[in-house]
Amino acid sequence: MKLIVGLGNPDGKYARTFHNVGFRAIEKFADEIDARFTKRMCDGVVAEGYFAGNKLLLLKPLTYMNLSGIAVRQIMQKFKISINDLYVFVDDIDLPLGKIRYRESGSAGTHNGLKSIVNELGDTNFKRIKIGIGRDEKFADLADFVLSRIPDDKLEIIDGEIEEACELLKKELIKK
């Protein structure tokens, strides 16, 4: 079984913020494989599905971004999922808007959700699909920017990135 995680904040007021791009990506991926988020477990909401012969468990942590690792660790322990079978959709301020990047491992950088996962798992060797949101210099504080609403003119670009990120994940799952 493979675990696919989308990082974000569960409160509706965050739905269209830059920091919820991971939630948007996993919801899009779930739609594409006909999986539905119907079960609450381990501090998250989960969906189950299949793709390319792989049984998939999809997770949206309900712990809020900065504690995402708690839900990830709980699910991995409950289902005995290996770190090698963990994939995370995440926003990235260090990538320009319109770009995505796949990493097999690496540091958490400035991302608190990734930091939480690394802290809870004690390991940086999990796969990340980073969705570029860039930076906006009018925000002095990064938290203010990532929690701001995505403007209409950038939403189409982000939706395109999410589509590309889902296709990238599918290609990776086919390889495994």
PDB file of C-alpha atoms in Angstrom:
ATOM      1  CA  MET A   1       0.000   0.000   0.000  1.00  0.00           C
ATOM      2  CA  LYS A   2       1.151   3.492  -0.838  1.00  0.00           C
ATOM      3  CA  LEU A   3       0.266   6.586   1.170  1.00  0.00           C
ATOM      4  CA  ILE A   4      -0.431   9.815  -0.720  1.00  0.00           C
ATOM      5  CA  VAL A   5      -0.688  12.907   1.490  1.00  0.00           C
ATOM      6  CA  GLY A   6      -1.878  16.391   0.623  1.00  0.00           C
ATOM      7  CA  LEU A   7      -0.793  19.101   3.049  1.00  0.00           C
ATOM      8  CA  GLY A   8      -3.143  21.895   4.030  1.00  0.00           C
ATOM      9  CA  ASN A   9      -5.401  23.295   6.723  1.00  0.00           C
ATOM     10  CA  PRO A  10      -8.848  21.767   7.280  1.00  0.00           C
ATOM     11  CA  ASP A  11     -10.803  24.886   8.203  1.00  0.00           C
ATOM     12  CA  GLY A  12     -12.929  26.168   5.301  1.00  0.00           C
ATOM     13  CA  LYS A  13     -11.478  29.666   5.589  1.00  0.00           C
ATOM     14  CA  TYR A  14      -8.178  28.261   4.266  1.00  0.00           C
ATOM     15  CA  ALA A  15      -9.684  26.425   1.276  1.00  0.00           C
ATOM     16  CA  ARG A  16      -8.424  28.828  -1.397  1.00  0.00           C
ATOM     17  CA  THR A  17      -5.133  29.832   0.219  1.00  0.00           C
ATOM     18  CA  PHE A  18      -1.668  29.151  -1.133  1.00  0.00           C
ATOM     19  CA  HIS A  19      -0.936  26.843   1.826  1.00  0.00           C
ATOM     20  CA  ASN A  20      -3.835  24.563   0.818  1.00  0.00           C
ATOM     21  CA  VAL A  21      -2.461  23.731  -2.611  1.00  0.00           C
ATOM     22  CA  GLY A  22      -1.553  20.262  -1.287  1.00  0.00           C
ATOM     23  CA  PHE A  23      -5.184  19.653  -0.308  1.00  0.00           C
ATOM     24  CA  ARG A  24      -6.325  20.865  -3.727  1.00  0.00           C
ATOM     25  CA  ALA A  25      -3.862  18.477  -5.410  1.00  0.00           C
ATOM     26  CA  ILE A  26      -4.880  15.396  -3.444  1.00  0.00           C
ATOM     27  CA  GLU A  27      -8.570  16.177  -4.003  1.00  0.00           C
ATOM     28  CA  LYS A  28      -7.906  16.400  -7.762  1.00  0.00           C
ATOM     29  CA  PHE A  29      -5.948  13.134  -7.686  1.00  0.00           C
ATOM     30  CA  ALA A  30      -8.738  11.436  -5.707  1.00  0.00           C
ATOM     31  CA  ASP A  31     -11.262  12.560  -8.339  1.00  0.00           C
ATOM     32  CA  GLU A  32      -9.064  11.167 -11.104  1.00  0.00           C
ATOM     33  CA  ILE A  33      -8.883   7.703  -9.514  1.00  0.00           C
ATOM     34  CA  ASP A  34     -12.522   7.804  -8.362  1.00  0.00           C
ATOM     35  CA  ALA A  35     -11.693   7.797  -4.643  1.00  0.00           C
ATOM     36  CA  ARG A  36     -13.794   9.651  -2.060  1.00  0.00           C
ATOM     37  CA  PHE A  37     -12.726  11.139   1.263  1.00  0.00           C
ATOM     38  CA  THR A  38     -15.350   9.514   3.471  1.00  0.00           C
ATOM     39  CA  LYS A  39     -13.517   8.122   6.516  1.00  0.00           C
ATOM     40  CA  ARG A  40     -12.027   9.927   9.473  1.00  0.00           C
ATOM     41  CA  MET A  41      -9.140   8.153  11.155  1.00  0.00           C
ATOM     42  CA  CYS A  42      -5.805   8.902  12.796  1.00  0.00           C
ATOM     43  CA  ASP A  43      -6.291  12.689  12.916  1.00  0.00           C
ATOM     44  CA  GLY A  44      -7.115  12.810   9.224  1.00  0.00           C
ATOM     45  CA  VAL A  45      -9.680  12.135   6.557  1.00  0.00           C
ATOM     46  CA  VAL A  46      -8.856   9.300   4.166  1.00  0.00           C
ATOM     47  CA  ALA A  47      -9.859   7.869   0.826  1.00  0.00           C
ATOM     48  CA  GLU A  48      -8.911   4.521  -0.642  1.00  0.00           C
ATOM     49  CA  GLY A  49      -8.328   3.710  -4.272  1.00  0.00           C
ATOM     50  CA  TYR A  50      -6.240   1.888  -6.822  1.00  0.00           C
ATOM     51  CA  PHE A  51      -3.974   3.047  -9.606  1.00  0.00           C
ATOM     52  CA  ALA A  52      -1.622   1.029 -11.827  1.00  0.00           C
ATOM     53  CA  GLY A  53      -2.038  -2.037  -9.631  1.00  0.00           C
ATOM     54  CA  ASN A  54      -1.186  -0.103  -6.472  1.00  0.00           C
ATOM     55  CA  LYS A  55      -3.539   0.068  -3.509  1.00  0.00           C
ATOM     56  CA  LEU A  56      -3.532   3.702  -2.391  1.00  0.00           C
ATOM     57  CA  LEU A  57      -4.483   5.377   0.838  1.00  0.00           C
ATOM     58  CA  LEU A  58      -4.994   9.130   0.432  1.00  0.00           C
ATOM     59  CA  LEU A  59      -4.729  11.373   3.492  1.00  0.00           C
ATOM     60  CA  LYS A  60      -5.682  14.944   4.309  1.00  0.00           C
ATOM     61  CA  PRO A  61      -4.394  15.620   7.850  1.00  0.00           C
ATOM     62  CA  LEU A  62      -6.882  17.422  10.087  1.00  0.00           C
ATOM     63  CA  THR A  63      -4.136  18.564  12.464  1.00  0.00           C
ATOM     64  CA  TYR A  64      -3.488  21.815  10.609  1.00  0.00           C
ATOM     65  CA  MET A  65      -0.316  22.307   8.601  1.00  0.00           C
ATOM     66  CA  ASN A  66       2.213  22.665  11.399  1.00  0.00           C
ATOM     67  CA  LEU A  67       1.273  19.304  12.962  1.00  0.00           C
ATOM     68  CA  SER A  68       0.705  17.326   9.748  1.00  0.00           C
ATOM     69  CA  GLY A  69       3.347  14.782  10.699  1.00  0.00           C
ATOM     70  CA  ILE A  70       1.218  13.460  13.554  1.00  0.00           C
ATOM     71  CA  ALA A  71      -1.506  12.216  11.207  1.00  0.00           C
ATOM     72  CA  VAL A  72       1.064  10.900   8.722  1.00  0.00           C
ATOM     73  CA  ARG A  73       2.904   8.930  11.435  1.00  0.00           C
ATOM     74  CA  GLN A  74      -0.343   7.537  12.860  1.00  0.00           C
ATOM     75  CA  ILE A  75      -1.540   6.279   9.453  1.00  0.00           C
ATOM     76  CA  MET A  76       1.861   4.838   8.571  1.00  0.00           C
ATOM     77  CA  GLN A  77       1.990   2.939  11.858  1.00  0.00           C
ATOM     78  CA  LYS A  78      -1.614   1.740  11.646  1.00  0.00           C
ATOM     79  CA  PHE A  79      -1.191   0.345   8.133  1.00  0.00           C
ATOM     80  CA  LYS A  80       2.526  -0.512   8.423  1.00  0.00           C
ATOM     81  CA  ILE A  81       3.413   1.692   5.454  1.00  0.00           C
ATOM     82  CA  SER A  82       7.099   2.031   4.595  1.00  0.00           C
ATOM     83  CA  ILE A  83       8.741   5.435   4.225  1.00  0.00           C
ATOM     84  CA  ASN A  84       9.525   4.319   0.661  1.00  0.00           C
ATOM     85  CA  ASP A  85       5.777   4.283  -0.064  1.00  0.00           C
ATOM     86  CA  LEU A  86       5.052   7.831   1.136  1.00  0.00           C
ATOM     87  CA  TYR A  87       4.289  10.624  -1.366  1.00  0.00           C
ATOM     88  CA  VAL A  88       3.442  14.188  -0.299  1.00  0.00           C
ATOM     89  CA  PHE A  89       1.802  17.006  -2.308  1.00  0.00           C
ATOM     90  CA  VAL A  90       3.058  20.299  -0.878  1.00  0.00           C
ATOM     91  CA  ASP A  91       3.158  24.002  -1.731  1.00  0.00           C
ATOM     92  CA  ASP A  92       6.617  25.535  -2.167  1.00  0.00           C
ATOM     93  CA  ILE A  93       7.415  29.243  -1.885  1.00  0.00           C
ATOM     94  CA  ASP A  94      10.936  28.664  -3.199  1.00  0.00           C
ATOM     95  CA  LEU A  95       9.592  27.454  -6.545  1.00  0.00           C
ATOM     96  CA  PRO A  96       8.226  30.072  -8.932  1.00  0.00           C
ATOM     97  CA  LEU A  97       4.516  30.054  -9.608  1.00  0.00           C
ATOM     98  CA  GLY A  98       3.904  27.718 -12.535  1.00  0.00           C
ATOM     99  CA  LYS A  99       6.673  25.212 -11.699  1.00  0.00           C
ATOM    100  CA  ILE A 100       6.534  21.832 -10.004  1.00  0.00           C
ATOM    101  CA  ARG A 101       9.381  19.669  -8.723  1.00  0.00           C
ATOM    102  CA  TYR A 102       9.632  16.029  -7.694  1.00  0.00           C
ATOM    103  CA  ARG A 103      12.097  15.036  -4.980  1.00  0.00           C
ATOM    104  CA  GLU A 104      12.805  11.539  -3.643  1.00  0.00           C
ATOM    105  CA  SER A 105      14.143  12.997  -0.367  1.00  0.00           C
ATOM    106  CA  GLY A 106      15.591  16.152   1.123  1.00  0.00           C
ATOM    107  CA  SER A 107      15.311  18.673   3.887  1.00  0.00           C
ATOM    108  CA  ALA A 108      12.057  20.278   4.939  1.00  0.00           C
ATOM    109  CA  GLY A 109      13.415  23.732   4.142  1.00  0.00           C
ATOM    110  CA  THR A 110      11.146  26.472   5.493  1.00  0.00           C
ATOM    111  CA  HIS A 111       7.947  24.420   5.187  1.00  0.00           C
ATOM    112  CA  ASN A 112       6.395  23.710   8.597  1.00  0.00           C
ATOM    113  CA  GLY A 113       4.242  20.850   7.315  1.00  0.00           C
ATOM    114  CA  LEU A 114       7.295  19.050   5.931  1.00  0.00           C
ATOM    115  CA  LYS A 115       9.215  19.841   9.134  1.00  0.00           C
ATOM    116  CA  SER A 116       6.452  18.169  11.131  1.00  0.00           C
ATOM    117  CA  ILE A 117       6.572  15.039   8.944  1.00  0.00           C
ATOM    118  CA  VAL A 118      10.373  14.852   9.234  1.00  0.00           C
ATOM    119  CA  ASN A 119      10.186  15.335  13.022  1.00  0.00           C
ATOM    120  CA  GLU A 120       7.489  12.690  13.487  1.00  0.00           C
ATOM    121  CA  LEU A 121       9.085  10.110  11.180  1.00  0.00           C
ATOM    122  CA  GLY A 122      12.716  10.896  11.987  1.00  0.00           C
ATOM    123  CA  ASP A 123      13.485  10.529   8.286  1.00  0.00           C
ATOM    124  CA  THR A 124      13.773  12.762   5.204  1.00  0.00           C
ATOM    125  CA  ASN A 125      13.634   9.927   2.657  1.00  0.00           C
ATOM    126  CA  PHE A 126      10.070  10.332   1.428  1.00  0.00           C
ATOM    127  CA  LYS A 127       8.866  11.571  -1.930  1.00  0.00           C
ATOM    128  CA  ARG A 128       7.526  15.109  -2.380  1.00  0.00           C
ATOM    129  CA  ILE A 129       5.714  16.702  -5.241  1.00  0.00           C
ATOM    130  CA  LYS A 130       6.335  20.398  -4.742  1.00  0.00           C
ATOM    131  CA  ILE A 131       3.922  22.855  -6.313  1.00  0.00           C
ATOM    132  CA  GLY A 132       5.424  26.294  -6.819  1.00  0.00           C
ATOM    133  CA  ILE A 133       3.558  29.233  -5.365  1.00  0.00           C
ATOM    134  CA  GLY A 134       6.438  31.726  -5.522  1.00  0.00           C
ATOM    135  CA  ARG A 135       6.599  34.663  -3.159  1.00  0.00           C
ATOM    136  CA  ASP A 136       4.813  37.965  -3.056  1.00  0.00           C
ATOM    137  CA  GLU A 137       7.043  40.780  -1.857  1.00  0.00           C
ATOM    138  CA  LYS A 138       4.068  42.820  -0.620  1.00  0.00           C
ATOM    139  CA  PHE A 139       3.862  40.362   2.295  1.00  0.00           C
ATOM    140  CA  ALA A 140       6.611  40.956   4.849  1.00  0.00           C
ATOM    141  CA  ASP A 141       5.693  37.777   6.721  1.00  0.00           C
ATOM    142  CA  LEU A 142       5.717  34.445   4.860  1.00  0.00           C
ATOM    143  CA  ALA A 143       2.849  33.131   7.004  1.00  0.00           C
ATOM    144  CA  ASP A 144       0.675  36.048   5.896  1.00  0.00           C
ATOM    145  CA  PHE A 145       1.429  35.226   2.265  1.00  0.00           C
ATOM    146  CA  VAL A 146       0.853  31.448   2.388  1.00  0.00           C
ATOM    147  CA  LEU A 147      -2.396  31.962   4.311  1.00  0.00           C
ATOM    148  CA  SER A 148      -3.636  34.593   1.852  1.00  0.00           C
ATOM    149  CA  ARG A 149      -6.335  33.868  -0.702  1.00  0.00           C
ATOM    150  CA  ILE A 150      -5.120  32.855  -4.171  1.00  0.00           C
ATOM    151  CA  PRO A 151      -6.065  35.692  -6.552  1.00  0.00           C
ATOM    152  CA  ASP A 152      -8.192  34.803  -9.578  1.00  0.00           C
ATOM    153  CA  ASP A 153      -5.336  35.566 -12.004  1.00  0.00           C
ATOM    154  CA  LYS A 154      -3.080  33.004 -10.272  1.00  0.00           C
ATOM    155  CA  LEU A 155      -5.685  30.307  -9.659  1.00  0.00           C
ATOM    156  CA  GLU A 156      -5.622  29.092 -13.268  1.00  0.00           C
ATOM    157  CA  ILE A 157      -1.829  28.751 -13.121  1.00  0.00           C
ATOM    158  CA  ILE A 158      -2.028  26.801  -9.857  1.00  0.00           C
ATOM    159  CA  ASP A 159      -4.759  24.548 -11.231  1.00  0.00           C
ATOM    160  CA  GLY A 160      -2.454  23.804 -14.176  1.00  0.00           C
ATOM    161  CA  GLU A 161       0.366  22.951 -11.777  1.00  0.00           C
ATOM    162  CA  ILE A 162      -1.949  20.654  -9.851  1.00  0.00           C
ATOM    163  CA  GLU A 163      -2.914  18.846 -13.055  1.00  0.00           C
ATOM    164  CA  GLU A 164       0.768  18.424 -13.897  1.00  0.00           C
ATOM    165  CA  ALA A 165       1.538  17.244 -10.342  1.00  0.00           C
ATOM    166  CA  CYS A 166      -1.180  14.569 -10.558  1.00  0.00           C
ATOM    167  CA  GLU A 167       0.209  13.335 -13.881  1.00  0.00           C
ATOM    168  CA  LEU A 168       3.703  13.232 -12.392  1.00  0.00           C
ATOM    169  CA  LEU A 169       2.452  11.144  -9.463  1.00  0.00           C
ATOM    170  CA  LYS A 170       0.744   8.735 -11.842  1.00  0.00           C
ATOM    171  CA  LYS A 171       3.996   8.279 -13.771  1.00  0.00           C
ATOM    172  CA  GLU A 172       5.883   7.582 -10.538  1.00  0.00           C
ATOM    173  CA  LEU A 173       3.267   5.061  -9.397  1.00  0.00           C
ATOM    174  CA  ILE A 174       3.460   3.259 -12.742  1.00  0.00           C
ATOM    175  CA  LYS A 175       7.249   2.891 -12.258  1.00  0.00           C
ATOM    176  CA  LYS A 176       6.885   1.267  -8.839  1.00  0.00           C
TER     177      LYS A 176
END
